JSON list of C-alpha atoms in Angstrom, two decimals:
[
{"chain": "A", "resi": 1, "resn": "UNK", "atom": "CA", "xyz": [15.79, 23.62, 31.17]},
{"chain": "A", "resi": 2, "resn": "UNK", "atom": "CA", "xyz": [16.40, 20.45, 32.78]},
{"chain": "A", "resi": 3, "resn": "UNK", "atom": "CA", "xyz": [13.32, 18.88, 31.26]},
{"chain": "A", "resi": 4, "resn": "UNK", "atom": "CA", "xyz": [13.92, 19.66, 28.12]},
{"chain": "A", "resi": 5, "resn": "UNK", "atom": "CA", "xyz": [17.46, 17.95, 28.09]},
{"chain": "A", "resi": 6, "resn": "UNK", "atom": "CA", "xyz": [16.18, 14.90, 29.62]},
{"chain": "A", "resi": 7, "resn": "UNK", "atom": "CA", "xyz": [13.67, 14.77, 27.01]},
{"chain": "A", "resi": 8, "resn": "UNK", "atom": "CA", "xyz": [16.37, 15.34, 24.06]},
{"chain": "A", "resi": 9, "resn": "UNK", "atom": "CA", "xyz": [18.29, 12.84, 25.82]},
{"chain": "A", "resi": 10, "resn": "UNK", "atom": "CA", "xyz": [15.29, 10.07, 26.00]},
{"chain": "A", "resi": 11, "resn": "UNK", "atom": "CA", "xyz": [15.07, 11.11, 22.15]},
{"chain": "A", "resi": 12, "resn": "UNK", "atom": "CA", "xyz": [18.43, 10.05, 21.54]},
{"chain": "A", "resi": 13, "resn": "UNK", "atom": "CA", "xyz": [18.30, 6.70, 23.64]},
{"chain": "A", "resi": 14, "resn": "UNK", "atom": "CA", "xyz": [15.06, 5.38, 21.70]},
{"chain": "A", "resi": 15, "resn": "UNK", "atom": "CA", "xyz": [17.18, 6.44, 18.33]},
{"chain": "A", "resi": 16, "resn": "UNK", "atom": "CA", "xyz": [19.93, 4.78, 19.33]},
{"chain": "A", "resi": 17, "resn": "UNK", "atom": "CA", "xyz": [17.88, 1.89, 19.85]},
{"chain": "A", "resi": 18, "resn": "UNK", "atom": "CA", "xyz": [16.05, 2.13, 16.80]},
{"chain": "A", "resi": 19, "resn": "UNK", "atom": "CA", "xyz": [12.63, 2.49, 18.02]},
{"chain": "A", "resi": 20, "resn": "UNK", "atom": "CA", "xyz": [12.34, 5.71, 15.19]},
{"chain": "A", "resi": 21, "resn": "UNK", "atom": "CA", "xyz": [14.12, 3.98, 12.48]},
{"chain": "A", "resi": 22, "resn": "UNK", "atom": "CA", "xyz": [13.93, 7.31, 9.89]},
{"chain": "A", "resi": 23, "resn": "UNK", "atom": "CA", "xyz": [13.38, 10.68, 11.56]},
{"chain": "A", "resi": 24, "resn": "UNK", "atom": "CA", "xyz": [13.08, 13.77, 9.33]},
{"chain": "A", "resi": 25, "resn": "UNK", "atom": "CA", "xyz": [13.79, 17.17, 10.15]},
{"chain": "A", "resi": 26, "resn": "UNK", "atom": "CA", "xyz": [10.86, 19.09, 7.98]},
{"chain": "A", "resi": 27, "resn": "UNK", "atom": "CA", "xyz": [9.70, 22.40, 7.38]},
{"chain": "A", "resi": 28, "resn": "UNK", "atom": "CA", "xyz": [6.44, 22.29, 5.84]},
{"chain": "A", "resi": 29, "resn": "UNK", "atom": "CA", "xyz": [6.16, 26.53, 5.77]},
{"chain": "A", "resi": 30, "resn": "UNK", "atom": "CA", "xyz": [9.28, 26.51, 3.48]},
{"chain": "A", "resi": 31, "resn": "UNK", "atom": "CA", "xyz": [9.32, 23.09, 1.85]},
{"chain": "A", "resi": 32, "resn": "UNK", "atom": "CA", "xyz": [12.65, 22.15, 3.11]},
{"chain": "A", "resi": 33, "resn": "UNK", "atom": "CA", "xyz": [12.80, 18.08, 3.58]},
{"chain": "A", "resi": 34, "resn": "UNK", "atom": "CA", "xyz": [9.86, 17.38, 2.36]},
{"chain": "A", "resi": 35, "resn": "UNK", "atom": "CA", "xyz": [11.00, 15.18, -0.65]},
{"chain": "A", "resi": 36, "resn": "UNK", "atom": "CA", "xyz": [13.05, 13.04, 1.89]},
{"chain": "A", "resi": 37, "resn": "UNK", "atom": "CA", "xyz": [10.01, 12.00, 3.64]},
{"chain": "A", "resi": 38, "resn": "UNK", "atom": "CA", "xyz": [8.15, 11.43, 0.00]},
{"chain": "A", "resi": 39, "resn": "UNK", "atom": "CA", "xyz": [11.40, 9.61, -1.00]},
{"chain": "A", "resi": 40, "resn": "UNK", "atom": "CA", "xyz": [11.03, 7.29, 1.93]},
{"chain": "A", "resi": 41, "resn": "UNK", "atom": "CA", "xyz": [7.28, 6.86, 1.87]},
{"chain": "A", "resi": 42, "resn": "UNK", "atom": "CA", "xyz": [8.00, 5.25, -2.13]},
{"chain": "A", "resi": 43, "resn": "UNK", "atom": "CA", "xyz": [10.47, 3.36, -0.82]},
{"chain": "A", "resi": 44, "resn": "UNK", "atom": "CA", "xyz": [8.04, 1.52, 2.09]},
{"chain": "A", "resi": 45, "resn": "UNK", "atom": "CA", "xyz": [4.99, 1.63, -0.69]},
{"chain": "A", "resi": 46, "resn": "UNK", "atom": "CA", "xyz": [6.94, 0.01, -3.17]},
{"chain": "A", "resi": 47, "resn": "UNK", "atom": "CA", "xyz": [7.62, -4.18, -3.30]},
{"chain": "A", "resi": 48, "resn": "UNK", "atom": "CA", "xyz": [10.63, -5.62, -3.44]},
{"chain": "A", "resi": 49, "resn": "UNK", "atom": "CA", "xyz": [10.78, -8.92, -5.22]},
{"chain": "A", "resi": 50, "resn": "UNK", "atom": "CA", "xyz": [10.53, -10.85, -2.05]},
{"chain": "A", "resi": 51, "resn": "UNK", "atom": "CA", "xyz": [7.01, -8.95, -1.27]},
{"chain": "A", "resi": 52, "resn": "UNK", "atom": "CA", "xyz": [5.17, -10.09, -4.35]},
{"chain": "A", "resi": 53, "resn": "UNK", "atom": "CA", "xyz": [2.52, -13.33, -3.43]},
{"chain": "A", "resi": 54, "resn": "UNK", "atom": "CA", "xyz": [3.38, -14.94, -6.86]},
{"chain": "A", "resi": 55, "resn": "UNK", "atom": "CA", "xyz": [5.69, -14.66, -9.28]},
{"chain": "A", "resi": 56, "resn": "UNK", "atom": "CA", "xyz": [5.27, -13.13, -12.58]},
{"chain": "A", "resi": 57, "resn": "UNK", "atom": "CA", "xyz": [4.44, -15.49, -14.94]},
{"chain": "A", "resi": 58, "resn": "UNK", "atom": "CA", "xyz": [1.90, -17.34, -12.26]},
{"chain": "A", "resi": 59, "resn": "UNK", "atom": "CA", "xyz": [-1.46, -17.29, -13.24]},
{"chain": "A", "resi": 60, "resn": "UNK", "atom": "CA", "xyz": [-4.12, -17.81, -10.21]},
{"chain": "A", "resi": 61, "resn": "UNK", "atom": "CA", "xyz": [-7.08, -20.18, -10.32]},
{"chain": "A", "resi": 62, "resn": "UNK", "atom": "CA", "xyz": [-9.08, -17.29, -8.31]},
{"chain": "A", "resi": 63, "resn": "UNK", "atom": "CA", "xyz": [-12.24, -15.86, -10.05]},
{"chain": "A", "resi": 64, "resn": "UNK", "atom": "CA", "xyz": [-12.46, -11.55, -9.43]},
{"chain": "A", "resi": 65, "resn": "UNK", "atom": "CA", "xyz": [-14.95, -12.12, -7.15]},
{"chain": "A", "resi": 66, "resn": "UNK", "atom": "CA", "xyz": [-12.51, -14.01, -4.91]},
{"chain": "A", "resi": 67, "resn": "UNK", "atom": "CA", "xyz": [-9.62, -12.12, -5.63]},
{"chain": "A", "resi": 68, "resn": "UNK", "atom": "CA", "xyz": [-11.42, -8.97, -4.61]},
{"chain": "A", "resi": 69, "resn": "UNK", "atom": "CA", "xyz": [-13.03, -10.71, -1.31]},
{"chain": "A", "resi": 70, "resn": "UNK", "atom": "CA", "xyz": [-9.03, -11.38, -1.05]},
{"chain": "A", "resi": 71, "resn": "UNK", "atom": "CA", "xyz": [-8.27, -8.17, -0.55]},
{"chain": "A", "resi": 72, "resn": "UNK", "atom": "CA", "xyz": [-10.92, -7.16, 1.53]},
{"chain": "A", "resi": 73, "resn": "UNK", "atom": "CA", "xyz": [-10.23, -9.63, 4.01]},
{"chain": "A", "resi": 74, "resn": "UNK", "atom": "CA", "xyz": [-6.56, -8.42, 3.90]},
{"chain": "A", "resi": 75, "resn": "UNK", "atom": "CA", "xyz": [-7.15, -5.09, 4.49]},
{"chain": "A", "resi": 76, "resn": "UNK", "atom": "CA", "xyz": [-9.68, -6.35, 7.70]},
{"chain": "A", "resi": 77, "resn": "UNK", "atom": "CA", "xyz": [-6.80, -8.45, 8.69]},
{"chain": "A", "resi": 78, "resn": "UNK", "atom": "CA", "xyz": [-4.35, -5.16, 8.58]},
{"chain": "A", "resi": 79, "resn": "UNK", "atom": "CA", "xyz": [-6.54, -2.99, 10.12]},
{"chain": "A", "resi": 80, "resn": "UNK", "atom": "CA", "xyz": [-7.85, -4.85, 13.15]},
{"chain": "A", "resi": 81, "resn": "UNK", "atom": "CA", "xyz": [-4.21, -5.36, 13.76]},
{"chain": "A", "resi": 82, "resn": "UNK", "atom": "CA", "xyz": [-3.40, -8.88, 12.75]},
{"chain": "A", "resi": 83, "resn": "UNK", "atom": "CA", "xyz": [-6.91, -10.12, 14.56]},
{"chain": "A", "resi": 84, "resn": "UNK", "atom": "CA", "xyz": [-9.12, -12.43, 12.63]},
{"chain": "A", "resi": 85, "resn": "UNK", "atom": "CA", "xyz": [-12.56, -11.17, 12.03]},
{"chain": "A", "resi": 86, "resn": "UNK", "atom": "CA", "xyz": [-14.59, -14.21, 12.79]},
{"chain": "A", "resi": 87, "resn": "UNK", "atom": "CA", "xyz": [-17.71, -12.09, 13.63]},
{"chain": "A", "resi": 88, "resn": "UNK", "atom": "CA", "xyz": [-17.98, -10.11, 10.12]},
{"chain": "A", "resi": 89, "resn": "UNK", "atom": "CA", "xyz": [-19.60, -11.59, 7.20]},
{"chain": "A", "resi": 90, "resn": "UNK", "atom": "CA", "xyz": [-18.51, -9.75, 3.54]},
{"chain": "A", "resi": 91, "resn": "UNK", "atom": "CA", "xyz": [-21.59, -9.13, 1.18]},
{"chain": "A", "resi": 92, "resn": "UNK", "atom": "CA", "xyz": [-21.00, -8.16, -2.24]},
{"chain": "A", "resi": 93, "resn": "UNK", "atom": "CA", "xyz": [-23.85, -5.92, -3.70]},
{"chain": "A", "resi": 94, "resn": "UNK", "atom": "CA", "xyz": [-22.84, -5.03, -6.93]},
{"chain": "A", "resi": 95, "resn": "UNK", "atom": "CA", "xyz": [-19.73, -6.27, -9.08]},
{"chain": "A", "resi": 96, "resn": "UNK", "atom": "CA", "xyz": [-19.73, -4.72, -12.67]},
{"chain": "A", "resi": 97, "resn": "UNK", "atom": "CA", "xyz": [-17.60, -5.17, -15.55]},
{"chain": "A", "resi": 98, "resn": "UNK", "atom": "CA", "xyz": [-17.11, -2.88, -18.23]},
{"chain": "A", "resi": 99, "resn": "UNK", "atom": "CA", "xyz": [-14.43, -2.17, -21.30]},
{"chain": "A", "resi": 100, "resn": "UNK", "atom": "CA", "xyz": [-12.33, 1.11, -21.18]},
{"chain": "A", "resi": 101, "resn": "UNK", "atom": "CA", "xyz": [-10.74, 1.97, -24.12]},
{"chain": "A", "resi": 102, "resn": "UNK", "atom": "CA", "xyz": [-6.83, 2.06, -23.88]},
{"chain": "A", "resi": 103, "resn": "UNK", "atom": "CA", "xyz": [-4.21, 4.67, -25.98]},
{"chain": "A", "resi": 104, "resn": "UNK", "atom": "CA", "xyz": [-2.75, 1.20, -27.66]},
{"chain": "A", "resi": 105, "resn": "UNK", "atom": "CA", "xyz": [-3.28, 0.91, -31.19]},
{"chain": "A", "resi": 106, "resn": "UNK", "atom": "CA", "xyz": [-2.69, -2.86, -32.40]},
{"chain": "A", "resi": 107, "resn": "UNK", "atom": "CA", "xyz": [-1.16, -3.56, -36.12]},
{"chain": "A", "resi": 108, "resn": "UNK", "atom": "CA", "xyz": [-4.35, -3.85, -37.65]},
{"chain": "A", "resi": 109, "resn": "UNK", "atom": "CA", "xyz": [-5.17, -0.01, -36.59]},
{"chain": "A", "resi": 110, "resn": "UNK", "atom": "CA", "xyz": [-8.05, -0.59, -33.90]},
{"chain": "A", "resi": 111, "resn": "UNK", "atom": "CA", "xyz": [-7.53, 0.30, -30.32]},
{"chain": "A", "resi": 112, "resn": "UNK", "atom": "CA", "xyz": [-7.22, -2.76, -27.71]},
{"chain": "A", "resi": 113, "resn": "UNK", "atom": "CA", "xyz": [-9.74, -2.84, -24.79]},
{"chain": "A", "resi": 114, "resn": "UNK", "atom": "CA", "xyz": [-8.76, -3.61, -21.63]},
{"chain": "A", "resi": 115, "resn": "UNK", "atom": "CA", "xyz": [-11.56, -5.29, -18.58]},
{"chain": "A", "resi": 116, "resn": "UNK", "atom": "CA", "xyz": [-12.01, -3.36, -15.40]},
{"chain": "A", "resi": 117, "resn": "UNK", "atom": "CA", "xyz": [-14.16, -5.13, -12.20]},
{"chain": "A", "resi": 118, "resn": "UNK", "atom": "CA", "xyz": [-15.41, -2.84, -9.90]},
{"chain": "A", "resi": 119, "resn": "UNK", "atom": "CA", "xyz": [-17.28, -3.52, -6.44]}
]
């Protein structure tokens, strides 16, 4: 049909044009091309050295508590699509630390600890 070749057509232009940068012909029923798309979701979720805030021997002057308000205000920031959210106030209820045991046995046989914040 005539639509349906305009359509494929439109398809093409926008590709051309690189408004779909990666397009992936998948079949979820039989599996086929699925990796491609999980090969190309690492590749977005994954930093490259230019995407890291600090380097890695910086140390920050931040406490948790601001590092974690941080975050939250980046995520805000990301989802309300780059708009700043005068109007909402963060309130932290509850921050906790506690010690989980890691598999890392030091020289003098005990097991190292490691310090985990949670909100």
């Amino acid at each position: 049909s005539s639509s349906s070749s305009s359509s494929s057509s439109s398809v093409r232009a926008k590709l051309k044009e690189g408004m779909f940068p990666s397009v992936f012909y998948v079949s979820a029923l039989h599996e086929d091309g699925t990796d491609d798309v999980l090969q190309h979701l690492l590749r977005l979720a994954t930093p490259t050295n230019n995407d890291w805030p600090m380097e890695a021997n910086e140390v920050t002057t931040l406490s948790t508590l601001e590092r974690i308000q941080e975050v939250i205000r980046e995520k805000l920031y990301r989802c309300l699509h780059q708009e700043v959210p005068h109007q909402i106030t963060q309130v932290n209820r509850l921050l906790t630390q506690k010690e989980i045991p890691i598999d890392k046995n030091n020289d003098d046989g005990t097991t190292s600890t490691s310090t985990s914040s949670s909100t």
